[in-house]
Amino acid sequence: MRPTPHQALGAGAVTLAALAALCLPVTPAAAAPAHTPVAADCTPAQAVTNGGFESGTSPWTQSSSGLITSRTGESPHAGSSYAWLDGTGGSRTDTLSQSVTVPSGCAGATLTFWLHVDTDETTSSTAYDKLTAKIGGTTLATYSNLDENTGYVQKSFDVSSFAGQTVNLTFTGTEDYSLQTSFVLDDVSLDTSGGTTPPPADQTRTPAAPSYTVSLSSDTSGTTWNGHESVTFTNTSATALGEVYLRLWDNYHGTCSAMPIQVTNVTGGTAGGLSVNCTALKVTLPAPLNQGQSATVGFDLGITVPSGADRFGHDGAFSFIGNALPVLAVRDGAGWHLDPYTNNGEAFYSLAADFRVTLDHPSSLLVPATGTSTDTPGTSGRTVTTATAAKVRDFAWAAGPFGKVSGTSAAGVPVNVYSVSGISSSSAQSMLSTAESAVDAHAARFGAYPYGELDAVLDNNYWFGGMEYPGFVLDLVSTTALTHEIGHQWWYGIVGDDEYNSPWLDEAFTDYATDLALGKTGSNCWSSVSWASSTEKITNSMAYWDAHSSRYSTVVYGYGKCALHDLRRVLGDTAMAKLLKDYATAHWYGVSTTAEFKAAAQAATSTDLTSFWTQHRIDG
């Protein structure tokens, strides 16, 4: 989102955020997970020996000598040695294994390792080369050339079920006949915990691979929608999934006694109480889902769009319907993410999903939407718009008697600009040209735009400036703002992040991308930085910025993009461009974290960046 000054609304946002915090119920889901006390004879231990590969090869068994190495060409996560599987560009299978004994009677056992994948494969869809991690006869995970990254990523697995057993821990890399893929391992550990101390949390993000099917019908104005939604999902975590949470984000715009988003007749689970100002609905599953199992939850859905030129609101005859479809909350190592809505920025954290949304509406209304849309005749005087979108984090649409102009970017992306009344045809045409240029400029830097068509909906009454959704943006008539919102297709849309806890990962990166697209170098912009307090940091969460709203845009957008310009000056233009493109590729449809970006940046230079992060107040 590109914020614009709006003192009255800004003050209201802080007040509402404060009220939301005061009203936030303490629910069991928000608490730390319970752990069963264990017998006193448990001795917490590290079951893997020489997991950092710093003490030669023992007790590891290598399929061929030299897998454990300190040679040049790859780098360790720590120390001087690491394990390098494959990477030859020819048919090859490498195996590295060690016998481990998992103590019994402990609270838990967690296997972790750090993995770096680099490859010469150019595909974004085919796993030619693979690494499999196994314990005993159980495959924990399989990685491939599609998991390429510019630095190490930590992997974590709950292996408590092997307590009391002696089993082989095995890594097997297989490479086909051409184009090398290197699987680089370091710092392998299998830690057990005793007493009542819980084991390290499972960092896996779940429920994963959601697939949403939605069918809605509107009233004559397009401000009321009713129908049905279902979502199918898979538990990818080693920790069983006993419940899910649906985020009913737009209930922030109403009250718990008059909710704009109504969910009823839940199937596939039992609906619990609403929490977080009625923006989170717990659904208990009939039976816990184990790792790899899938389930479907369905419900009837009612949406009432309130008055106001907002990301969820209507400006006269024109409705903007962002964040209205309930989406699954994410559970990771921090537990369930049930953060409050923020009007100051975004609180949205979701995993890439597929949507098929059918919108039945009066034919007098145009309905731009996320994804690729097709229109078919409905009942008398009505049209059915069917929008399909793959690997997107949300779905938004608009409805109204918009003006529309269309074009195609030089790279072949279809672009549509929808305008409310009062916006001139020349302004709409100018914004169409801006959108075509922006989508190609960002794609050239970070990777091809994957979402089919791109829709921009213009209204100069938006108080917030602009707002991004996958394949769909809301914006003022502004070259800078539209270029920024389209940049969000990569930084939030394709490369996801936890927007509430790490807003700089989408806003600073997008503002930096906007500068590049508009030919701005950020020369000397860091020299004007002045911190308001010792606690103010680029990487602060929205909880901090909601309490310091006047500084949010200055620090997260301004100082954030200036820090990235400064990093470019340290690395050099070519290295910085490669870093961001490689980083986007490595996190394509995934989730970025500050720690992962810092590791990737450090891997791109021989200069120690420790003081850089400190100077620029980038923690994590």
XYZ file of C-alpha atoms in Angstrom:
620
model
C 0.000 0.000 0.000
C 1.187 3.520 -0.779
C -0.066 5.735 2.085
C -0.987 9.366 1.553
C -1.299 11.995 4.281
C -4.769 11.953 5.819
C -4.645 13.263 9.337
C -8.187 12.545 10.422
C -8.222 8.989 9.110
C -4.732 8.354 10.410
C -5.772 9.352 13.912
C -8.872 7.206 13.630
C -6.780 4.251 12.518
C -4.620 4.532 15.622
C -7.668 4.789 17.863
C -9.311 1.772 16.250
C -6.082 -0.213 16.401
C -5.787 0.607 20.082
C -9.377 -0.476 20.686
C -8.750 -3.683 18.764
C -5.777 -4.412 20.975
C -7.852 -3.786 24.097
C -10.677 -5.994 22.829
C -8.437 -8.811 21.626
C -9.497 -11.960 23.450
C -6.886 -14.313 24.789
C -7.627 -17.590 23.074
C -6.021 -21.005 23.503
C -4.748 -20.760 19.939
C -2.655 -17.732 20.770
C -1.021 -19.414 23.734
C 2.122 -21.495 23.546
C 1.404 -25.148 22.715
C 1.124 -27.475 25.659
C 3.733 -30.192 26.121
C 3.402 -33.359 28.158
C 5.794 -33.585 31.123
C 8.397 -36.302 30.700
C 10.119 -38.766 32.917
C 12.984 -37.530 35.074
C 15.446 -39.959 33.426
C 15.525 -37.953 30.190
C 18.900 -36.345 29.581
C 18.716 -33.685 26.859
C 21.342 -34.539 24.260
C 22.687 -33.824 20.807
C 22.321 -37.092 18.883
C 24.289 -36.113 15.754
C 28.071 -36.219 15.961
C 30.203 -33.865 13.873
C 27.118 -32.164 12.462
C 29.200 -29.159 11.416
C 31.671 -31.370 9.473
C 34.595 -29.657 11.230
C 36.124 -32.890 12.663
C 36.907 -34.811 9.509
C 34.455 -37.352 8.147
C 33.771 -39.624 11.133
C 31.168 -40.904 11.930
C 29.569 -39.972 8.606
C 29.515 -42.559 5.817
C 30.066 -41.076 2.348
C 29.162 -42.823 -0.912
C 32.378 -41.354 -2.332
C 35.242 -39.436 -0.791
C 35.175 -35.673 -0.841
C 31.520 -35.049 -0.025
C 32.628 -33.532 3.277
C 34.920 -30.770 2.156
C 36.268 -27.252 2.576
C 37.162 -26.720 -1.069
C 36.289 -23.567 -2.923
C 33.183 -23.293 -5.070
C 30.678 -23.377 -2.227
C 30.723 -21.889 1.269
C 29.969 -23.230 4.759
C 27.103 -21.974 6.861
C 29.588 -21.707 9.731
C 33.144 -22.855 10.348
C 35.221 -23.975 7.379
C 33.741 -27.304 6.214
C 30.441 -28.495 4.801
C 28.916 -31.375 2.821
C 28.562 -30.922 -0.937
C 26.352 -33.422 -2.747
C 26.162 -33.571 -6.557
C 27.053 -30.442 -8.533
C 28.834 -32.222 -11.404
C 26.396 -31.659 -14.265
C 26.386 -35.405 -14.998
C 24.382 -38.424 -13.827
C 25.315 -38.953 -10.204
C 23.996 -40.152 -6.852
C 25.659 -39.059 -3.610
C 24.735 -40.386 -0.178
C 25.759 -39.149 3.252
C 24.565 -40.984 6.357
C 25.124 -41.422 10.081
C 23.643 -43.791 12.667
C 21.940 -41.851 15.466
C 20.295 -42.931 18.699
C 17.300 -40.876 19.752
C 16.981 -40.971 23.573
C 13.690 -42.135 25.051
C 11.604 -40.402 27.678
C 12.245 -36.876 26.432
C 9.779 -34.105 25.700
C 10.756 -33.992 22.083
C 13.397 -34.531 19.431
C 14.015 -32.074 16.616
C 16.220 -32.551 13.566
C 17.515 -29.370 11.964
C 19.977 -28.682 9.188
C 20.976 -25.790 6.968
C 20.615 -26.266 3.212
C 21.882 -24.224 0.288
C 20.822 -25.160 -3.255
C 22.319 -23.681 -6.384
C 21.669 -24.875 -9.899
C 22.281 -24.221 -13.568
C 18.832 -25.568 -14.415
C 16.632 -22.875 -15.953
C 13.202 -24.448 -15.471
C 10.702 -23.039 -12.998
C 8.490 -26.124 -13.044
C 10.489 -29.380 -13.360
C 12.499 -31.027 -10.559
C 15.367 -32.626 -12.472
C 17.800 -32.993 -9.567
C 16.740 -33.962 -6.051
C 17.933 -34.242 -2.457
C 16.052 -36.534 -0.061
C 16.370 -36.358 3.729
C 15.401 -39.556 5.570
C 15.481 -40.872 9.111
C 15.129 -44.613 9.350
C 12.671 -45.593 6.641
C 10.820 -42.265 6.769
C 11.338 -39.590 4.144
C 11.270 -36.229 5.890
C 11.488 -34.023 2.819
C 12.618 -33.867 -0.798
C 14.251 -30.764 -2.260
C 15.213 -30.060 -5.861
C 16.647 -27.569 -8.305
C 13.355 -25.662 -7.852
C 14.470 -24.836 -4.293
C 17.466 -22.809 -5.451
C 18.449 -20.053 -3.024
C 21.243 -17.533 -2.687
C 22.055 -18.466 0.920
C 21.401 -21.174 3.474
C 17.880 -21.945 4.729
C 17.260 -23.820 7.972
C 15.031 -26.914 7.804
C 13.390 -28.364 10.915
C 11.530 -31.627 11.627
C 9.897 -33.199 14.677
C 11.409 -36.698 14.997
C 10.031 -37.460 18.465
C 8.385 -40.621 17.125
C 11.852 -42.205 16.847
C 12.517 -41.904 20.598
C 14.337 -44.958 21.922
C 15.471 -46.068 18.452
C 18.814 -46.233 16.689
C 18.278 -45.287 13.049
C 20.208 -43.996 10.069
C 20.013 -40.321 9.181
C 20.533 -40.184 5.422
C 20.856 -37.493 2.766
C 20.714 -38.678 -0.857
C 21.333 -36.395 -3.806
C 20.530 -37.474 -7.361
C 21.536 -35.492 -10.427
C 20.530 -36.145 -14.032
C 22.758 -36.061 -17.099
C 23.074 -32.294 -17.603
C 23.122 -28.908 -15.872
C 24.506 -29.142 -12.350
C 22.591 -28.759 -9.094
C 24.596 -28.555 -5.868
C 23.007 -29.520 -2.547
C 25.135 -28.055 0.252
C 24.526 -29.112 3.856
C 25.901 -27.791 7.123
C 25.227 -27.694 10.867
C 23.120 -30.848 11.120
C 21.723 -31.420 14.618
C 19.242 -33.661 16.372
C 18.417 -32.115 19.718
C 16.333 -33.698 22.441
C 14.720 -31.780 25.261
C 13.821 -32.969 28.729
C 11.834 -31.811 31.764
C 8.899 -29.616 30.873
C 10.850 -27.485 28.402
C 9.183 -27.714 24.986
C 11.198 -28.779 21.951
C 12.032 -26.191 19.311
C 8.917 -25.246 17.370
C 8.258 -26.735 13.954
C 8.996 -23.916 11.513
C 6.906 -25.440 8.706
C 4.191 -23.114 7.427
C 0.838 -24.816 7.330
C -1.929 -25.389 6.205
C -0.368 -25.348 2.753
C -1.483 -25.451 -0.882
C -4.961 -24.028 -0.235
C -7.455 -24.267 -3.079
C -10.493 -21.978 -2.796
C -13.747 -22.413 -4.711
C -16.213 -19.536 -4.399
C -19.618 -18.851 -5.918
C -21.304 -15.508 -5.119
C -24.261 -13.556 -6.443
C -24.720 -9.806 -5.976
C -27.662 -7.487 -5.544
C -28.435 -4.869 -8.187
C -25.857 -2.403 -6.817
C -22.958 -4.823 -6.313
C -22.701 -3.970 -2.610
C -24.194 -7.190 -1.223
C -22.897 -10.643 -2.168
C -24.112 -14.045 -0.996
C -23.101 -17.596 -1.775
C -20.698 -20.347 -0.783
C -16.969 -20.826 -0.304
C -14.891 -23.936 0.289
C -11.180 -24.452 0.811
C -9.113 -27.622 0.518
C -5.715 -27.666 2.221
C -2.871 -29.954 3.336
C -0.983 -30.158 6.604
C 2.703 -30.045 5.685
C 3.900 -29.875 9.281
C 5.136 -32.798 11.333
C 2.884 -31.450 14.084
C -0.720 -32.586 13.692
C -3.277 -29.967 12.690
C -6.372 -30.103 14.878
C -7.929 -26.830 13.794
C -7.676 -24.031 11.266
C -8.500 -20.344 11.467
C -10.345 -18.324 8.854
C -9.416 -14.649 8.699
C -12.536 -12.527 8.228
C -10.433 -9.405 7.791
C -13.161 -6.995 6.750
C -15.093 -7.397 9.981
C -12.712 -4.677 11.150
C -14.923 -2.322 9.127
C -18.002 -3.158 11.197
C -18.767 -4.407 14.684
C -19.151 -7.859 16.167
C -22.887 -7.235 16.361
C -23.069 -6.058 12.732
C -20.395 -7.903 10.800
C -19.844 -7.126 7.096
C -18.502 -10.687 6.624
C -20.901 -13.414 7.724
C -19.857 -17.083 7.795
C -22.584 -19.653 8.498
C -23.337 -23.370 8.015
C -19.731 -24.532 8.310
C -19.029 -28.056 7.037
C -15.871 -30.131 7.369
C -15.315 -28.882 10.915
C -16.958 -27.268 13.908
C -17.054 -23.481 14.027
C -15.859 -22.012 17.314
C -15.903 -18.518 18.673
C -14.778 -15.424 16.823
C -11.711 -13.627 18.157
C -9.401 -10.715 17.295
C -12.272 -8.253 16.969
C -14.290 -10.889 15.097
C -11.661 -11.183 12.323
C -10.608 -14.749 13.212
C -12.911 -17.790 13.208
C -11.629 -21.054 14.653
C -12.775 -24.246 12.926
C -11.991 -27.482 14.779
C -11.404 -30.387 12.392
C -13.203 -33.719 12.919
C -9.855 -35.429 13.490
C -6.319 -34.031 13.585
C -4.555 -34.018 10.216
C -1.175 -35.681 10.203
C 1.621 -34.538 7.923
C 0.620 -34.937 4.275
C -3.101 -35.304 4.955
C -5.701 -32.987 3.402
C -9.150 -31.728 4.343
C -11.888 -29.432 3.052
C -13.873 -26.841 4.980
C -16.939 -25.188 3.440
C -19.362 -22.475 4.514
C -22.029 -20.072 3.351
C -20.753 -16.538 2.926
C -22.418 -13.133 3.050
C -20.613 -9.866 2.239
C -22.006 -6.375 2.803
C -19.807 -3.586 1.418
C -19.840 -0.463 3.618
C -19.849 3.110 2.339
C -16.470 4.734 1.741
C -13.685 4.871 -0.861
C -11.641 2.243 0.926
C -9.993 -1.037 0.003
C -13.243 -2.506 1.282
C -15.997 0.006 0.649
C -18.094 1.669 -2.012
C -17.712 5.145 -3.462
C -21.236 5.755 -4.685
C -21.969 3.205 -7.404
C -18.432 1.779 -7.339
C -17.572 -1.055 -4.919
C -14.050 -2.131 -3.982
C -13.941 -5.558 -2.384
C -10.509 -6.309 -0.986
C -9.791 -8.855 1.776
C -13.464 -9.867 1.826
C -13.042 -13.584 1.094
C -12.149 -15.555 4.230
C -8.640 -17.030 3.888
C -6.695 -19.463 6.037
C -4.409 -18.154 8.754
C -0.851 -19.507 8.877
C 0.682 -21.617 11.633
C 4.474 -21.742 11.814
C 7.152 -21.949 14.493
C 5.612 -18.938 16.255
C 2.200 -20.621 16.417
C -0.966 -19.330 14.785
C -0.644 -15.860 13.281
C -3.772 -14.086 14.477
C -2.583 -10.510 14.320
C -5.095 -7.633 14.379
C -6.137 -5.707 11.290
C -4.213 -2.489 10.782
C -5.495 0.486 8.820
C -1.994 1.965 8.834
C -0.579 -0.699 6.528
C -1.195 -4.426 6.126
C -1.553 -7.329 8.540
C -1.984 -10.003 5.887
C 0.094 -13.204 5.953
C -1.045 -16.044 3.729
C 0.436 -18.800 1.616
C 0.192 -19.102 -2.158
C -3.172 -20.580 -3.123
C -5.400 -21.330 -6.099
C -8.750 -19.559 -6.496
C -11.733 -20.214 -8.717
C -14.330 -17.509 -8.072
C -17.691 -17.210 -9.832
C -19.369 -13.805 -9.522
C -22.992 -13.479 -10.717
C -23.882 -9.801 -11.141
C -26.013 -7.346 -13.135
C -24.706 -6.926 -16.663
C -24.593 -3.147 -16.100
C -21.669 -3.661 -13.717
C -18.115 -4.383 -14.799
C -16.318 -6.714 -12.363
C -12.509 -6.582 -12.574
C -10.905 -9.249 -10.387
C -7.754 -11.094 -9.437
C -6.727 -13.672 -12.018
C -7.950 -14.226 -15.543
C -11.656 -13.548 -16.065
C -14.223 -14.774 -18.567
C -17.803 -13.517 -18.852
C -20.800 -15.648 -19.792
C -24.494 -14.724 -19.933
C -26.469 -15.392 -16.758
C -30.159 -15.081 -16.141
C -32.019 -12.165 -17.672
C -29.935 -8.990 -17.397
C -27.099 -10.666 -15.527
C -23.558 -11.794 -16.312
C -21.429 -14.499 -14.683
C -17.771 -13.538 -14.335
C -15.516 -16.517 -13.625
C -12.039 -15.633 -12.396
C -9.280 -18.197 -11.967
C -5.924 -17.502 -10.341
C -3.045 -19.807 -9.442
C -0.431 -19.277 -6.714
C -1.881 -16.055 -5.321
C -2.140 -14.998 -1.677
C -5.538 -13.332 -1.826
C -8.395 -12.492 -4.134
C -10.039 -9.096 -4.658
C -12.551 -7.612 -7.041
C -14.566 -4.477 -7.758
C -18.019 -3.848 -9.183
C -19.486 -0.796 -10.837
C -20.255 1.058 -14.074
C -16.546 1.666 -14.692
C -14.970 3.116 -17.761
C -12.431 0.685 -19.204
C -9.365 0.921 -21.435
C -7.178 -2.050 -22.301
C -3.792 -2.705 -23.785
C -0.884 -5.123 -23.846
C 2.603 -4.440 -22.515
C 5.604 -4.836 -24.781
C 6.344 -8.150 -23.048
C 2.808 -9.393 -23.734
C 0.980 -8.814 -20.433
C -2.703 -7.855 -20.931
C -3.468 -4.726 -18.889
C -6.900 -3.252 -18.093
C -7.553 0.102 -16.446
C -10.982 0.683 -14.881
C -11.985 4.213 -13.881
C -14.769 5.677 -11.777
C -16.727 8.598 -13.181
C -14.819 11.852 -12.942
C -11.515 10.463 -14.199
C -10.810 11.694 -17.706
C -10.142 9.369 -20.596
C -6.716 10.971 -21.033
C -5.825 10.194 -17.401
C -7.003 6.599 -17.812
C -4.956 6.238 -20.988
C -1.904 7.705 -19.263
C -2.261 5.242 -16.386
C -2.605 2.394 -18.887
C 0.749 3.377 -20.380
C 2.250 3.618 -16.894
C 0.957 0.162 -15.982
C 2.298 -1.398 -19.185
C 5.739 0.120 -18.618
C 5.821 -0.729 -14.908
C 4.873 -4.386 -15.226
C 7.600 -4.933 -17.831
C 10.217 -2.984 -15.865
C 9.622 -5.003 -12.695
C 9.476 -8.282 -14.624
C 12.840 -7.582 -16.254
C 14.436 -7.119 -12.831
C 12.760 -9.811 -10.764
C 11.230 -12.423 -13.083
C 8.362 -12.736 -15.552
C 4.911 -11.636 -14.382
C 3.002 -14.906 -13.801
C -0.597 -13.830 -13.178
C -1.983 -13.467 -16.695
C -3.808 -10.142 -16.935
C -3.309 -7.121 -14.682
C -6.239 -4.922 -13.606
C -5.909 -1.406 -12.151
C -8.973 0.313 -10.644
C -8.678 4.112 -10.388
C -10.462 6.431 -7.973
C -8.968 9.729 -6.830
C -11.054 9.543 -3.641
C -8.969 6.718 -2.129
C -7.657 8.105 1.162
C -4.863 5.515 1.295
C -3.245 6.265 -2.072
C -3.115 2.741 -3.454
C -3.508 -0.908 -2.482
C -2.118 -4.103 -3.942
C -3.727 -7.477 -4.536
C -2.520 -10.239 -6.859
C -3.192 -9.165 -10.434
C -5.419 -6.347 -9.176
C -4.558 -2.929 -7.729
C -6.496 0.072 -6.474
C -4.890 3.427 -7.196
C -5.088 7.156 -7.599
C -4.127 8.765 -10.894
C -0.419 8.810 -10.020
C 2.527 7.439 -11.973
C 4.581 6.823 -8.834
C 1.773 5.217 -6.846
C 0.727 2.903 -9.683
C 4.316 1.849 -10.359
C 4.630 1.105 -6.638
C 1.444 -0.988 -6.413
C 2.429 -2.984 -9.487
C 5.822 -3.586 -7.866
C 3.918 -5.316 -5.064
C 3.058 -8.073 -7.530
C 6.594 -9.289 -6.801
C 7.205 -8.039 -3.250
C 4.274 -9.496 -1.330
C 2.511 -11.268 -4.209
C 5.174 -13.573 -5.622
C 7.719 -13.216 -2.816
C 5.482 -13.334 0.223
C 6.137 -12.170 3.766
C 4.485 -11.735 7.133
C 3.204 -8.218 6.512
C 2.274 -7.524 10.121
C 5.593 -8.524 11.666
C 7.938 -7.612 8.787
C 6.299 -4.829 6.742
C 9.630 -3.591 5.382
C 10.033 -6.799 3.333
C 7.254 -5.735 0.989
C 7.059 -1.944 1.335
C 10.770 -1.046 1.342
C 11.551 -3.530 -1.414
C 8.650 -2.250 -3.506
C 9.635 1.388 -3.022
C 13.192 0.489 -4.039
C 11.828 -1.276 -7.133
C 9.697 1.792 -7.879
C 12.763 4.023 -7.778
C 14.586 1.753 -10.200
C 11.611 1.599 -12.572
C 11.375 5.407 -12.569
C 15.123 5.885 -13.044
C 15.794 7.188 -9.524
C 19.143 6.260 -7.935
C 18.464 7.208 -4.326
C 21.605 9.299 -4.334
C 22.509 10.473 -0.808
C 19.046 9.575 0.525
C 20.536 7.839 3.575
C 22.287 11.064 4.598
C 18.953 12.590 5.641
C 18.049 9.780 8.064
C 17.189 10.903 11.591
C 15.894 8.376 14.113
C 13.090 9.372 16.469
C 14.243 7.024 19.235
C 16.619 4.184 20.041
C 13.781 1.685 19.519
C 12.902 2.867 16.021
C 14.085 0.379 13.394
C 13.340 -0.352 9.775
C 12.392 -3.890 10.747
C 9.835 -3.017 13.433
C 6.406 -4.657 13.243
C 3.040 -3.035 12.614
C 2.384 -3.240 16.357
C 5.153 -0.656 16.744
C 4.059 1.438 13.774
C 0.437 1.542 14.873
C 1.731 3.138 18.063
C 4.025 5.486 16.098
C 1.914 5.991 12.986
C 3.434 9.325 11.960
C 6.801 7.607 11.448
C 5.632 4.521 9.562
C 5.933 5.831 6.019
C 9.153 7.744 6.704
C 10.991 4.769 8.150
C 9.558 1.678 6.436
C 9.212 3.163 2.956
C 11.779 5.968 2.958
C 14.584 4.696 5.159
C 13.896 1.144 3.992
C 14.420 1.880 0.311
C 17.429 4.097 1.123
C 19.000 1.179 2.995
C 18.585 -0.957 -0.127
C 20.121 1.787 -2.270
C 23.026 1.856 0.202
C 23.351 -1.922 -0.026
C 23.510 -1.589 -3.819
C 26.398 0.839 -3.441
C 28.221 -1.657 -1.201
C 27.638 -4.649 -3.474
C 27.737 -2.829 -6.826
C 24.889 -2.468 -9.315
C 25.436 -5.817 -11.033
C 25.738 -7.827 -7.825
C 22.688 -6.135 -6.287
C 20.593 -6.789 -9.380
C 21.641 -10.446 -9.348
C 20.995 -10.721 -5.604
C 17.395 -9.513 -5.901
C 16.585 -11.549 -8.985
C 18.103 -14.691 -7.461
C 16.352 -13.991 -4.169
C 13.002 -13.589 -5.898
C 13.574 -16.831 -7.800
C 14.535 -18.675 -4.610
C 11.383 -17.435 -2.827
C 9.013 -17.603 -5.810
C 5.543 -18.257 -4.333
C 7.277 -18.699 -0.960
C 7.829 -16.492 2.076
C 10.737 -14.154 2.708
C 12.208 -13.378 6.118
C 14.675 -10.717 7.160
C 17.173 -13.359 8.263
C 17.034 -15.070 4.869
C 17.542 -11.820 2.993
C 20.485 -10.849 5.192
C 22.051 -14.256 4.611
C 21.548 -13.954 0.857
C 23.072 -10.463 0.813
C 26.055 -11.634 2.834
C 26.578 -14.552 0.463
C 26.710 -12.083 -2.440
C 29.754 -10.195 -1.147
C 33.079 -10.773 0.593
C 32.474 -7.600 2.651
C 31.307 -8.293 6.191
C 27.840 -6.692 6.364
C 27.456 -6.870 10.148
C 28.097 -3.165 10.648
C 25.855 -2.344 7.666
C 22.843 -4.024 9.275
C 23.586 -2.286 12.578
C 23.956 1.140 10.973
C 20.720 0.746 9.011
C 18.830 -0.778 11.971
C 17.894 -3.961 10.152
C 17.419 -6.630 12.814
C 16.466 -10.245 12.424
